[in-house]
């Protein structure tokens, strides 16, 4: 077994390894609606099928829900984050998703969650979607920002002209090895709950959890990635397994964020929460030998931070 545990937290062995993450381009949208129910529907639709850029146009998720007092127009809202490997890919994904999932959703409006400080790094949003108004759209100045008012059948869709972007970090991760599915889910859900309180981060996979962890490459040439067989309990005897004895289930959590520090905080809070639950045998992380992603989150450093905060 690789990465033999040399660390521990809350009595759980932690492998002396690191999570490897990638530089991406990210943005943030603020979506509001007449009710919290419609905010949640809009958020679920626009961030759907956005788990991994291996096969999706973007990685996206909910950062946090906003009260009427926190939103731009005094209505319930949500902050959403989107990540892709290039600004052009991100612009295409965000524009398509807002056009299909927010413009169509009753009562919604869409605002920039990242100000445009550099026109070269801006994403055209309302600037493109306005043409749906077929000439009946109108522009509106909001301080130094421009909004578009697009007529729709329940009134008008208000959308920011442009949205700023930033260099983000995608792919921070933890692997939680547990005795069985029940213990694994309990621990991983506890970690997800803790991570969701960290600003500037999202967990793009279903419920924040990945059961189909992947490795680079495959014996099938058409595939870029395939099952992470070293962490699949049912084929332990058929492959070079990295599982500790007694493992019946492994879940992964993937974190994308605006900064390295935000992703590391989420990993720290998640590791602490997971190791407080019964049935966890080991915590580790996934990497590619440090050859693909420039951002390395070393678990030994995370443990050191936890010790300092005790």
PDB file of C-alpha atoms in Angstrom:
ATOM      1  CA  UNK A   1       0.000   0.000   0.000  1.00  0.00           C
ATOM      2  CA  UNK A   2       1.360   3.445  -0.956  1.00  0.00           C
ATOM      3  CA  UNK A   3       1.387   6.548   1.258  1.00  0.00           C
ATOM      4  CA  UNK A   4       1.572   4.667   4.557  1.00  0.00           C
ATOM      5  CA  UNK A   5      -0.046   6.802   7.284  1.00  0.00           C
ATOM      6  CA  UNK A   6       2.456   8.649   9.450  1.00  0.00           C
ATOM      7  CA  UNK A   7       0.004  11.192  10.824  1.00  0.00           C
ATOM      8  CA  UNK A   8      -3.208  11.057  12.795  1.00  0.00           C
ATOM      9  CA  UNK A   9      -6.043  13.342  13.841  1.00  0.00           C
ATOM     10  CA  UNK A  10      -8.756  12.515  16.358  1.00  0.00           C
ATOM     11  CA  UNK A  11      -7.245   9.028  16.476  1.00  0.00           C
ATOM     12  CA  UNK A  12      -7.697   8.444  12.734  1.00  0.00           C
ATOM     13  CA  UNK A  13      -4.601   7.707  10.573  1.00  0.00           C
ATOM     14  CA  UNK A  14      -3.900  10.394   7.966  1.00  0.00           C
ATOM     15  CA  UNK A  15      -1.608   9.682   5.020  1.00  0.00           C
ATOM     16  CA  UNK A  16       1.446  11.869   4.566  1.00  0.00           C
ATOM     17  CA  UNK A  17       0.497  12.834   1.025  1.00  0.00           C
ATOM     18  CA  UNK A  18      -1.049  15.790  -0.815  1.00  0.00           C
ATOM     19  CA  UNK A  19      -4.018  16.789  -2.932  1.00  0.00           C
ATOM     20  CA  UNK A  20      -3.087  18.157  -6.334  1.00  0.00           C
ATOM     21  CA  UNK A  21      -5.217  20.969  -7.792  1.00  0.00           C
ATOM     22  CA  UNK A  22      -5.235  23.061 -10.948  1.00  0.00           C
ATOM     23  CA  UNK A  23      -5.309  26.741 -11.848  1.00  0.00           C
ATOM     24  CA  UNK A  24      -8.643  27.643 -13.439  1.00  0.00           C
ATOM     25  CA  UNK A  25     -10.632  30.708 -14.404  1.00  0.00           C
ATOM     26  CA  UNK A  26     -13.624  31.382 -12.187  1.00  0.00           C
ATOM     27  CA  UNK A  27     -16.504  33.759 -11.751  1.00  0.00           C
ATOM     28  CA  UNK A  28     -19.391  34.375  -9.371  1.00  0.00           C
ATOM     29  CA  UNK A  29     -23.021  35.178 -10.152  1.00  0.00           C
ATOM     30  CA  UNK A  30     -25.680  36.447  -7.781  1.00  0.00           C
ATOM     31  CA  UNK A  31     -29.142  35.161  -8.703  1.00  0.00           C
ATOM     32  CA  UNK A  32     -32.249  36.501  -6.987  1.00  0.00           C
ATOM     33  CA  UNK A  33     -35.935  35.626  -7.221  1.00  0.00           C
ATOM     34  CA  UNK A  34     -39.270  36.522  -5.660  1.00  0.00           C
ATOM     35  CA  UNK A  35     -39.103  33.636  -3.161  1.00  0.00           C
ATOM     36  CA  UNK A  36     -36.450  31.416  -1.624  1.00  0.00           C
ATOM     37  CA  UNK A  37     -38.098  28.438  -3.298  1.00  0.00           C
ATOM     38  CA  UNK A  38     -37.505  29.874  -6.776  1.00  0.00           C
ATOM     39  CA  UNK A  39     -33.942  30.838  -5.827  1.00  0.00           C
ATOM     40  CA  UNK A  40     -33.243  27.211  -4.931  1.00  0.00           C
ATOM     41  CA  UNK A  41     -34.818  25.939  -8.143  1.00  0.00           C
ATOM     42  CA  UNK A  42     -32.775  28.364 -10.251  1.00  0.00           C
ATOM     43  CA  UNK A  43     -29.566  27.455  -8.419  1.00  0.00           C
ATOM     44  CA  UNK A  44     -30.134  23.730  -8.883  1.00  0.00           C
ATOM     45  CA  UNK A  45     -30.858  24.118 -12.600  1.00  0.00           C
ATOM     46  CA  UNK A  46     -27.947  26.389 -13.519  1.00  0.00           C
ATOM     47  CA  UNK A  47     -25.370  24.318 -11.610  1.00  0.00           C
ATOM     48  CA  UNK A  48     -26.611  20.972 -12.931  1.00  0.00           C
ATOM     49  CA  UNK A  49     -24.283  18.652 -14.892  1.00  0.00           C
ATOM     50  CA  UNK A  50     -21.280  20.705 -13.777  1.00  0.00           C
ATOM     51  CA  UNK A  51     -19.230  18.314 -11.668  1.00  0.00           C
ATOM     52  CA  UNK A  52     -15.968  17.861 -13.571  1.00  0.00           C
ATOM     53  CA  UNK A  53     -14.433  19.448 -16.657  1.00  0.00           C
ATOM     54  CA  UNK A  54     -13.471  15.922 -17.689  1.00  0.00           C
ATOM     55  CA  UNK A  55     -16.889  15.815 -19.357  1.00  0.00           C
ATOM     56  CA  UNK A  56     -18.764  19.011 -18.379  1.00  0.00           C
ATOM     57  CA  UNK A  57     -18.508  22.535 -19.789  1.00  0.00           C
ATOM     58  CA  UNK A  58     -17.782  23.931 -16.311  1.00  0.00           C
ATOM     59  CA  UNK A  59     -17.554  23.017 -12.652  1.00  0.00           C
ATOM     60  CA  UNK A  60     -20.206  24.904 -10.701  1.00  0.00           C
ATOM     61  CA  UNK A  61     -21.929  24.974  -7.369  1.00  0.00           C
ATOM     62  CA  UNK A  62     -23.637  26.968  -4.654  1.00  0.00           C
ATOM     63  CA  UNK A  63     -21.338  29.127  -2.538  1.00  0.00           C
ATOM     64  CA  UNK A  64     -23.989  30.454  -0.154  1.00  0.00           C
ATOM     65  CA  UNK A  65     -27.613  31.551   0.039  1.00  0.00           C
ATOM     66  CA  UNK A  66     -28.318  35.243   0.635  1.00  0.00           C
ATOM     67  CA  UNK A  67     -30.978  36.940   2.697  1.00  0.00           C
ATOM     68  CA  UNK A  68     -32.922  39.841   1.135  1.00  0.00           C
ATOM     69  CA  UNK A  69     -30.703  42.194   3.123  1.00  0.00           C
ATOM     70  CA  UNK A  70     -27.573  40.683   1.520  1.00  0.00           C
ATOM     71  CA  UNK A  71     -28.750  40.572  -2.104  1.00  0.00           C
ATOM     72  CA  UNK A  72     -28.472  43.349  -4.721  1.00  0.00           C
ATOM     73  CA  UNK A  73     -32.224  43.907  -5.140  1.00  0.00           C
ATOM     74  CA  UNK A  74     -33.631  43.169  -1.682  1.00  0.00           C
ATOM     75  CA  UNK A  75     -34.945  39.722  -2.588  1.00  0.00           C
ATOM     76  CA  UNK A  76     -33.813  36.215  -1.589  1.00  0.00           C
ATOM     77  CA  UNK A  77     -30.681  35.258  -3.478  1.00  0.00           C
ATOM     78  CA  UNK A  78     -27.828  32.836  -3.955  1.00  0.00           C
ATOM     79  CA  UNK A  79     -24.135  33.198  -4.746  1.00  0.00           C
ATOM     80  CA  UNK A  80     -22.957  30.726  -7.384  1.00  0.00           C
ATOM     81  CA  UNK A  81     -19.427  29.966  -8.567  1.00  0.00           C
ATOM     82  CA  UNK A  82     -18.321  28.611 -11.950  1.00  0.00           C
ATOM     83  CA  UNK A  83     -14.888  27.333 -13.032  1.00  0.00           C
ATOM     84  CA  UNK A  84     -13.330  26.324 -16.366  1.00  0.00           C
ATOM     85  CA  UNK A  85      -9.824  26.040 -17.790  1.00  0.00           C
ATOM     86  CA  UNK A  86     -10.064  29.164 -19.987  1.00  0.00           C
ATOM     87  CA  UNK A  87     -11.960  32.435 -19.974  1.00  0.00           C
ATOM     88  CA  UNK A  88     -13.525  31.722 -23.370  1.00  0.00           C
ATOM     89  CA  UNK A  89     -14.776  28.308 -22.178  1.00  0.00           C
ATOM     90  CA  UNK A  90     -16.109  29.868 -18.984  1.00  0.00           C
ATOM     91  CA  UNK A  91     -17.915  32.635 -20.861  1.00  0.00           C
ATOM     92  CA  UNK A  92     -19.589  30.150 -23.193  1.00  0.00           C
ATOM     93  CA  UNK A  93     -20.662  27.891 -20.322  1.00  0.00           C
ATOM     94  CA  UNK A  94     -21.974  30.685 -18.113  1.00  0.00           C
ATOM     95  CA  UNK A  95     -23.854  32.431 -20.919  1.00  0.00           C
ATOM     96  CA  UNK A  96     -25.483  29.199 -22.084  1.00  0.00           C
ATOM     97  CA  UNK A  97     -26.405  28.161 -18.550  1.00  0.00           C
ATOM     98  CA  UNK A  98     -27.888  31.529 -17.593  1.00  0.00           C
ATOM     99  CA  UNK A  99     -29.760  31.724 -20.883  1.00  0.00           C
ATOM    100  CA  UNK A 100     -31.258  28.269 -20.523  1.00  0.00           C
ATOM    101  CA  UNK A 101     -31.732  28.021 -16.754  1.00  0.00           C
ATOM    102  CA  UNK A 102     -32.023  31.523 -15.245  1.00  0.00           C
ATOM    103  CA  UNK A 103     -33.652  33.529 -18.042  1.00  0.00           C
ATOM    104  CA  UNK A 104     -36.297  30.814 -18.285  1.00  0.00           C
ATOM    105  CA  UNK A 105     -36.922  30.556 -14.521  1.00  0.00           C
ATOM    106  CA  UNK A 106     -39.855  32.559 -13.071  1.00  0.00           C
ATOM    107  CA  UNK A 107     -39.058  35.883 -11.325  1.00  0.00           C
ATOM    108  CA  UNK A 108     -35.256  35.637 -11.460  1.00  0.00           C
ATOM    109  CA  UNK A 109     -32.608  38.321 -11.969  1.00  0.00           C
ATOM    110  CA  UNK A 110     -28.855  37.845 -12.433  1.00  0.00           C
ATOM    111  CA  UNK A 111     -26.050  40.096 -11.188  1.00  0.00           C
ATOM    112  CA  UNK A 112     -22.254  40.055 -11.224  1.00  0.00           C
ATOM    113  CA  UNK A 113     -20.720  38.637  -8.080  1.00  0.00           C
ATOM    114  CA  UNK A 114     -17.255  39.696  -9.241  1.00  0.00           C
ATOM    115  CA  UNK A 115     -16.799  43.347 -10.283  1.00  0.00           C
ATOM    116  CA  UNK A 116     -15.244  44.131 -13.640  1.00  0.00           C
ATOM    117  CA  UNK A 117     -11.882  45.691 -12.767  1.00  0.00           C
ATOM    118  CA  UNK A 118     -10.123  44.681 -15.985  1.00  0.00           C
ATOM    119  CA  UNK A 119     -12.175  44.783 -19.222  1.00  0.00           C
ATOM    120  CA  UNK A 120      -9.836  42.184 -20.744  1.00  0.00           C
ATOM    121  CA  UNK A 121     -10.873  39.690 -18.060  1.00  0.00           C
ATOM    122  CA  UNK A 122     -14.610  40.396 -18.237  1.00  0.00           C
ATOM    123  CA  UNK A 123     -17.230  37.852 -19.277  1.00  0.00           C
ATOM    124  CA  UNK A 124     -20.001  39.096 -21.554  1.00  0.00           C
ATOM    125  CA  UNK A 125     -23.311  37.972 -20.058  1.00  0.00           C
ATOM    126  CA  UNK A 126     -26.280  40.305 -20.488  1.00  0.00           C
ATOM    127  CA  UNK A 127     -24.326  41.783 -23.360  1.00  0.00           C
ATOM    128  CA  UNK A 128     -25.043  38.547 -25.235  1.00  0.00           C
ATOM    129  CA  UNK A 129     -28.369  37.510 -23.696  1.00  0.00           C
ATOM    130  CA  UNK A 130     -29.976  40.906 -24.438  1.00  0.00           C
ATOM    131  CA  UNK A 131     -30.563  39.871 -28.058  1.00  0.00           C
ATOM    132  CA  UNK A 132     -33.282  37.514 -26.833  1.00  0.00           C
ATOM    133  CA  UNK A 133     -35.285  40.709 -26.317  1.00  0.00           C
ATOM    134  CA  UNK A 134     -35.547  41.008 -30.124  1.00  0.00           C
ATOM    135  CA  UNK A 135     -35.013  44.756 -30.059  1.00  0.00           C
ATOM    136  CA  UNK A 136     -37.367  45.420 -27.139  1.00  0.00           C
ATOM    137  CA  UNK A 137     -34.565  45.135 -24.552  1.00  0.00           C
ATOM    138  CA  UNK A 138     -33.404  48.282 -22.761  1.00  0.00           C
ATOM    139  CA  UNK A 139     -30.271  49.134 -20.817  1.00  0.00           C
ATOM    140  CA  UNK A 140     -30.144  50.620 -17.356  1.00  0.00           C
ATOM    141  CA  UNK A 141     -27.238  52.236 -15.529  1.00  0.00           C
ATOM    142  CA  UNK A 142     -26.634  51.132 -11.925  1.00  0.00           C
ATOM    143  CA  UNK A 143     -23.892  53.375 -10.554  1.00  0.00           C
ATOM    144  CA  UNK A 144     -20.944  52.406 -12.788  1.00  0.00           C
ATOM    145  CA  UNK A 145     -22.541  49.143 -13.883  1.00  0.00           C
ATOM    146  CA  UNK A 146     -24.846  48.361 -16.781  1.00  0.00           C
ATOM    147  CA  UNK A 147     -27.910  46.130 -16.553  1.00  0.00           C
ATOM    148  CA  UNK A 148     -30.138  44.842 -19.327  1.00  0.00           C
ATOM    149  CA  UNK A 149     -33.926  44.625 -18.992  1.00  0.00           C
ATOM    150  CA  UNK A 150     -35.197  41.872 -21.260  1.00  0.00           C
ATOM    151  CA  UNK A 151     -38.981  41.568 -21.654  1.00  0.00           C
ATOM    152  CA  UNK A 152     -40.367  38.142 -20.739  1.00  0.00           C
ATOM    153  CA  UNK A 153     -43.863  36.847 -20.169  1.00  0.00           C
ATOM    154  CA  UNK A 154     -43.929  37.453 -16.398  1.00  0.00           C
ATOM    155  CA  UNK A 155     -42.410  40.940 -16.630  1.00  0.00           C
ATOM    156  CA  UNK A 156     -38.710  41.439 -17.329  1.00  0.00           C
ATOM    157  CA  UNK A 157     -35.441  39.633 -16.787  1.00  0.00           C
ATOM    158  CA  UNK A 158     -32.758  41.900 -15.340  1.00  0.00           C
ATOM    159  CA  UNK A 159     -29.215  40.784 -16.140  1.00  0.00           C
ATOM    160  CA  UNK A 160     -25.801  42.347 -15.618  1.00  0.00           C
ATOM    161  CA  UNK A 161     -24.027  43.322 -18.834  1.00  0.00           C
ATOM    162  CA  UNK A 162     -20.628  41.897 -17.869  1.00  0.00           C
ATOM    163  CA  UNK A 163     -19.160  39.861 -15.027  1.00  0.00           C
ATOM    164  CA  UNK A 164     -15.602  39.879 -13.726  1.00  0.00           C
ATOM    165  CA  UNK A 165     -13.403  36.788 -13.522  1.00  0.00           C
ATOM    166  CA  UNK A 166     -10.493  35.578 -11.409  1.00  0.00           C
ATOM    167  CA  UNK A 167      -7.832  32.884 -11.352  1.00  0.00           C
ATOM    168  CA  UNK A 168      -9.178  30.069  -9.203  1.00  0.00           C
ATOM    169  CA  UNK A 169      -8.085  26.722  -7.802  1.00  0.00           C
ATOM    170  CA  UNK A 170      -9.934  23.519  -8.675  1.00  0.00           C
ATOM    171  CA  UNK A 171      -9.415  19.992  -7.434  1.00  0.00           C
ATOM    172  CA  UNK A 172      -8.561  20.165  -3.761  1.00  0.00           C
ATOM    173  CA  UNK A 173      -9.712  16.843  -2.356  1.00  0.00           C
ATOM    174  CA  UNK A 174      -9.980  14.397   0.515  1.00  0.00           C
ATOM    175  CA  UNK A 175     -10.484  10.630   0.348  1.00  0.00           C
ATOM    176  CA  UNK A 176     -12.312   9.146   3.342  1.00  0.00           C
ATOM    177  CA  UNK A 177     -11.834   5.406   3.870  1.00  0.00           C
ATOM    178  CA  UNK A 178     -14.464   3.806   6.108  1.00  0.00           C
ATOM    179  CA  UNK A 179     -15.625   0.399   7.263  1.00  0.00           C
ATOM    180  CA  UNK A 180     -18.841   0.457   5.203  1.00  0.00           C
ATOM    181  CA  UNK A 181     -21.225   2.722   3.256  1.00  0.00           C
ATOM    182  CA  UNK A 182     -23.163   3.865   6.317  1.00  0.00           C
ATOM    183  CA  UNK A 183     -20.055   4.932   8.205  1.00  0.00           C
ATOM    184  CA  UNK A 184     -18.546   6.452   5.067  1.00  0.00           C
ATOM    185  CA  UNK A 185     -21.623   8.534   4.320  1.00  0.00           C
ATOM    186  CA  UNK A 186     -21.976   9.699   7.908  1.00  0.00           C
ATOM    187  CA  UNK A 187     -18.388  10.912   8.021  1.00  0.00           C
ATOM    188  CA  UNK A 188     -18.369  12.425   4.552  1.00  0.00           C
ATOM    189  CA  UNK A 189     -21.659  14.236   5.082  1.00  0.00           C
ATOM    190  CA  UNK A 190     -20.241  15.683   8.300  1.00  0.00           C
ATOM    191  CA  UNK A 191     -17.214  16.903   6.349  1.00  0.00           C
ATOM    192  CA  UNK A 192     -19.408  18.417   3.627  1.00  0.00           C
ATOM    193  CA  UNK A 193     -21.492  20.271   6.211  1.00  0.00           C
ATOM    194  CA  UNK A 194     -18.343  21.799   7.697  1.00  0.00           C
ATOM    195  CA  UNK A 195     -16.913  22.696   4.291  1.00  0.00           C
ATOM    196  CA  UNK A 196     -20.059  24.465   3.124  1.00  0.00           C
ATOM    197  CA  UNK A 197     -19.463  27.131   5.783  1.00  0.00           C
ATOM    198  CA  UNK A 198     -16.191  28.161   4.102  1.00  0.00           C
ATOM    199  CA  UNK A 199     -16.560  31.258   1.905  1.00  0.00           C
ATOM    200  CA  UNK A 200     -15.162  31.367  -1.626  1.00  0.00           C
ATOM    201  CA  UNK A 201     -15.506  27.620  -2.169  1.00  0.00           C
ATOM    202  CA  UNK A 202     -17.890  25.164  -3.792  1.00  0.00           C
ATOM    203  CA  UNK A 203     -18.249  21.375  -3.786  1.00  0.00           C
ATOM    204  CA  UNK A 204     -19.304  20.630  -7.375  1.00  0.00           C
ATOM    205  CA  UNK A 205     -20.266  16.945  -7.077  1.00  0.00           C
ATOM    206  CA  UNK A 206     -23.703  15.556  -6.047  1.00  0.00           C
ATOM    207  CA  UNK A 207     -24.319  16.552  -2.453  1.00  0.00           C
ATOM    208  CA  UNK A 208     -20.629  17.466  -2.352  1.00  0.00           C
ATOM    209  CA  UNK A 209     -19.585  13.794  -2.549  1.00  0.00           C
ATOM    210  CA  UNK A 210     -17.865  11.678  -5.223  1.00  0.00           C
ATOM    211  CA  UNK A 211     -18.206   7.898  -5.161  1.00  0.00           C
ATOM    212  CA  UNK A 212     -16.632   7.358  -8.602  1.00  0.00           C
ATOM    213  CA  UNK A 213     -13.155   8.714  -7.974  1.00  0.00           C
ATOM    214  CA  UNK A 214     -11.001   8.609 -11.102  1.00  0.00           C
ATOM    215  CA  UNK A 215      -7.407   8.231 -12.197  1.00  0.00           C
ATOM    216  CA  UNK A 216      -5.774   9.678 -15.298  1.00  0.00           C
ATOM    217  CA  UNK A 217      -5.981   7.436 -18.356  1.00  0.00           C
ATOM    218  CA  UNK A 218      -7.539   4.071 -19.090  1.00  0.00           C
ATOM    219  CA  UNK A 219      -6.857   0.780 -20.813  1.00  0.00           C
ATOM    220  CA  UNK A 220      -9.471   2.052 -23.293  1.00  0.00           C
ATOM    221  CA  UNK A 221      -7.764   4.650 -25.482  1.00  0.00           C
ATOM    222  CA  UNK A 222     -10.910   6.755 -25.937  1.00  0.00           C
ATOM    223  CA  UNK A 223     -11.142   7.562 -22.226  1.00  0.00           C
ATOM    224  CA  UNK A 224      -9.193  10.367 -20.528  1.00  0.00           C
ATOM    225  CA  UNK A 225     -10.003   9.004 -17.066  1.00  0.00           C
ATOM    226  CA  UNK A 226     -11.216   5.785 -15.506  1.00  0.00           C
ATOM    227  CA  UNK A 227     -12.151   4.314 -12.138  1.00  0.00           C
ATOM    228  CA  UNK A 228      -9.627   4.762  -9.345  1.00  0.00           C
ATOM    229  CA  UNK A 229      -9.164   1.004  -8.919  1.00  0.00           C
ATOM    230  CA  UNK A 230      -6.651   1.411  -6.079  1.00  0.00           C
ATOM    231  CA  UNK A 231      -9.538   2.685  -3.914  1.00  0.00           C
ATOM    232  CA  UNK A 232     -12.323   0.329  -5.062  1.00  0.00           C
ATOM    233  CA  UNK A 233     -13.002  -2.183  -2.247  1.00  0.00           C
ATOM    234  CA  UNK A 234     -14.684  -4.850  -4.384  1.00  0.00           C
ATOM    235  CA  UNK A 235     -11.610  -5.394  -6.585  1.00  0.00           C
ATOM    236  CA  UNK A 236      -8.958  -5.190  -3.867  1.00  0.00           C
ATOM    237  CA  UNK A 237      -7.638  -8.637  -4.780  1.00  0.00           C
ATOM    238  CA  UNK A 238      -7.454  -7.823  -8.508  1.00  0.00           C
ATOM    239  CA  UNK A 239      -5.411  -4.630  -8.428  1.00  0.00           C
ATOM    240  CA  UNK A 240      -2.636  -2.818  -6.560  1.00  0.00           C
ATOM    241  CA  UNK A 241      -4.846  -1.606  -3.747  1.00  0.00           C
ATOM    242  CA  UNK A 242      -4.115   1.402  -1.520  1.00  0.00           C
ATOM    243  CA  UNK A 243      -6.890   0.562   0.916  1.00  0.00           C
ATOM    244  CA  UNK A 244      -6.295   0.024   4.644  1.00  0.00           C
ATOM    245  CA  UNK A 245      -7.429  -3.339   5.980  1.00  0.00           C
ATOM    246  CA  UNK A 246     -11.163  -3.522   6.647  1.00  0.00           C
ATOM    247  CA  UNK A 247     -12.185  -0.773   4.191  1.00  0.00           C
ATOM    248  CA  UNK A 248     -15.614  -1.342   2.670  1.00  0.00           C
ATOM    249  CA  UNK A 249     -16.272   2.130   1.298  1.00  0.00           C
ATOM    250  CA  UNK A 250     -14.363   5.195   0.097  1.00  0.00           C
ATOM    251  CA  UNK A 251     -15.858   8.612  -0.611  1.00  0.00           C
ATOM    252  CA  UNK A 252     -14.077  11.620  -2.084  1.00  0.00           C
ATOM    253  CA  UNK A 253     -14.808  15.313  -1.642  1.00  0.00           C
ATOM    254  CA  UNK A 254     -13.592  17.731  -4.334  1.00  0.00           C
ATOM    255  CA  UNK A 255     -13.242  21.437  -3.557  1.00  0.00           C
ATOM    256  CA  UNK A 256     -12.971  24.360  -5.987  1.00  0.00           C
ATOM    257  CA  UNK A 257     -12.244  27.838  -4.685  1.00  0.00           C
ATOM    258  CA  UNK A 258     -11.284  31.405  -5.372  1.00  0.00           C
ATOM    259  CA  UNK A 259      -7.971  31.100  -3.517  1.00  0.00           C
ATOM    260  CA  UNK A 260      -5.523  28.478  -2.301  1.00  0.00           C
ATOM    261  CA  UNK A 261      -6.201  29.548   1.289  1.00  0.00           C
ATOM    262  CA  UNK A 262      -9.960  29.056   0.945  1.00  0.00           C
ATOM    263  CA  UNK A 263      -9.576  25.544  -0.474  1.00  0.00           C
ATOM    264  CA  UNK A 264      -7.082  24.621   2.250  1.00  0.00           C
ATOM    265  CA  UNK A 265      -9.444  25.890   4.946  1.00  0.00           C
ATOM    266  CA  UNK A 266     -12.247  23.756   3.541  1.00  0.00           C
ATOM    267  CA  UNK A 267      -9.973  20.692   3.523  1.00  0.00           C
ATOM    268  CA  UNK A 268      -8.912  21.412   7.103  1.00  0.00           C
ATOM    269  CA  UNK A 269     -12.473  21.827   8.375  1.00  0.00           C
ATOM    270  CA  UNK A 270     -13.654  18.759   6.462  1.00  0.00           C
ATOM    271  CA  UNK A 271     -10.829  16.541   7.722  1.00  0.00           C
ATOM    272  CA  UNK A 272     -11.512  17.578  11.295  1.00  0.00           C
ATOM    273  CA  UNK A 273     -15.251  16.873  10.973  1.00  0.00           C
ATOM    274  CA  UNK A 274     -14.830  13.505   9.221  1.00  0.00           C
ATOM    275  CA  UNK A 275     -12.383  12.151  11.784  1.00  0.00           C
ATOM    276  CA  UNK A 276     -14.833  12.827  14.601  1.00  0.00           C
ATOM    277  CA  UNK A 277     -17.243  10.209  13.220  1.00  0.00           C
ATOM    278  CA  UNK A 278     -17.083   6.445  13.947  1.00  0.00           C
ATOM    279  CA  UNK A 279     -15.942   3.927  11.361  1.00  0.00           C
ATOM    280  CA  UNK A 280     -13.337   6.088   9.597  1.00  0.00           C
ATOM    281  CA  UNK A 281     -10.175   4.053   9.001  1.00  0.00           C
ATOM    282  CA  UNK A 282      -8.015   6.541   7.142  1.00  0.00           C
ATOM    283  CA  UNK A 283      -7.948   9.970   5.476  1.00  0.00           C
ATOM    284  CA  UNK A 284      -5.858  10.482   2.358  1.00  0.00           C
ATOM    285  CA  UNK A 285      -5.850  12.633  -0.792  1.00  0.00           C
ATOM    286  CA  UNK A 286      -5.464  12.200  -4.537  1.00  0.00           C
ATOM    287  CA  UNK A 287      -2.628  13.493  -6.692  1.00  0.00           C
ATOM    288  CA  UNK A 288      -0.850  12.859  -9.974  1.00  0.00           C
ATOM    289  CA  UNK A 289       2.676  12.812  -8.610  1.00  0.00           C
ATOM    290  CA  UNK A 290       2.750  16.605  -8.614  1.00  0.00           C
ATOM    291  CA  UNK A 291       3.202  16.670 -12.393  1.00  0.00           C
ATOM    292  CA  UNK A 292      -0.140  18.074 -13.549  1.00  0.00           C
ATOM    293  CA  UNK A 293      -1.454  20.614 -11.053  1.00  0.00           C
ATOM    294  CA  UNK A 294       0.615  23.449  -9.573  1.00  0.00           C
ATOM    295  CA  UNK A 295      -1.349  23.676  -6.294  1.00  0.00           C
ATOM    296  CA  UNK A 296      -0.374  21.067  -3.673  1.00  0.00           C
ATOM    297  CA  UNK A 297      -2.293  20.737  -0.409  1.00  0.00           C
ATOM    298  CA  UNK A 298      -0.118  18.685   1.953  1.00  0.00           C
ATOM    299  CA  UNK A 299      -2.060  16.888   4.659  1.00  0.00           C
ATOM    300  CA  UNK A 300       0.860  17.253   7.082  1.00  0.00           C
ATOM    301  CA  UNK A 301       0.448  21.027   6.843  1.00  0.00           C
ATOM    302  CA  UNK A 302      -3.291  20.745   7.396  1.00  0.00           C
ATOM    303  CA  UNK A 303      -2.713  18.639  10.515  1.00  0.00           C
ATOM    304  CA  UNK A 304      -0.204  21.236  11.733  1.00  0.00           C
ATOM    305  CA  UNK A 305      -2.808  23.987  11.308  1.00  0.00           C
ATOM    306  CA  UNK A 306      -5.361  21.952  13.255  1.00  0.00           C
ATOM    307  CA  UNK A 307      -2.853  21.451  16.062  1.00  0.00           C
ATOM    308  CA  UNK A 308      -2.147  25.186  16.176  1.00  0.00           C
ATOM    309  CA  UNK A 309      -5.868  25.975  16.417  1.00  0.00           C
ATOM    310  CA  UNK A 310      -6.517  23.597  19.311  1.00  0.00           C
TER     311      UNK A 310
END
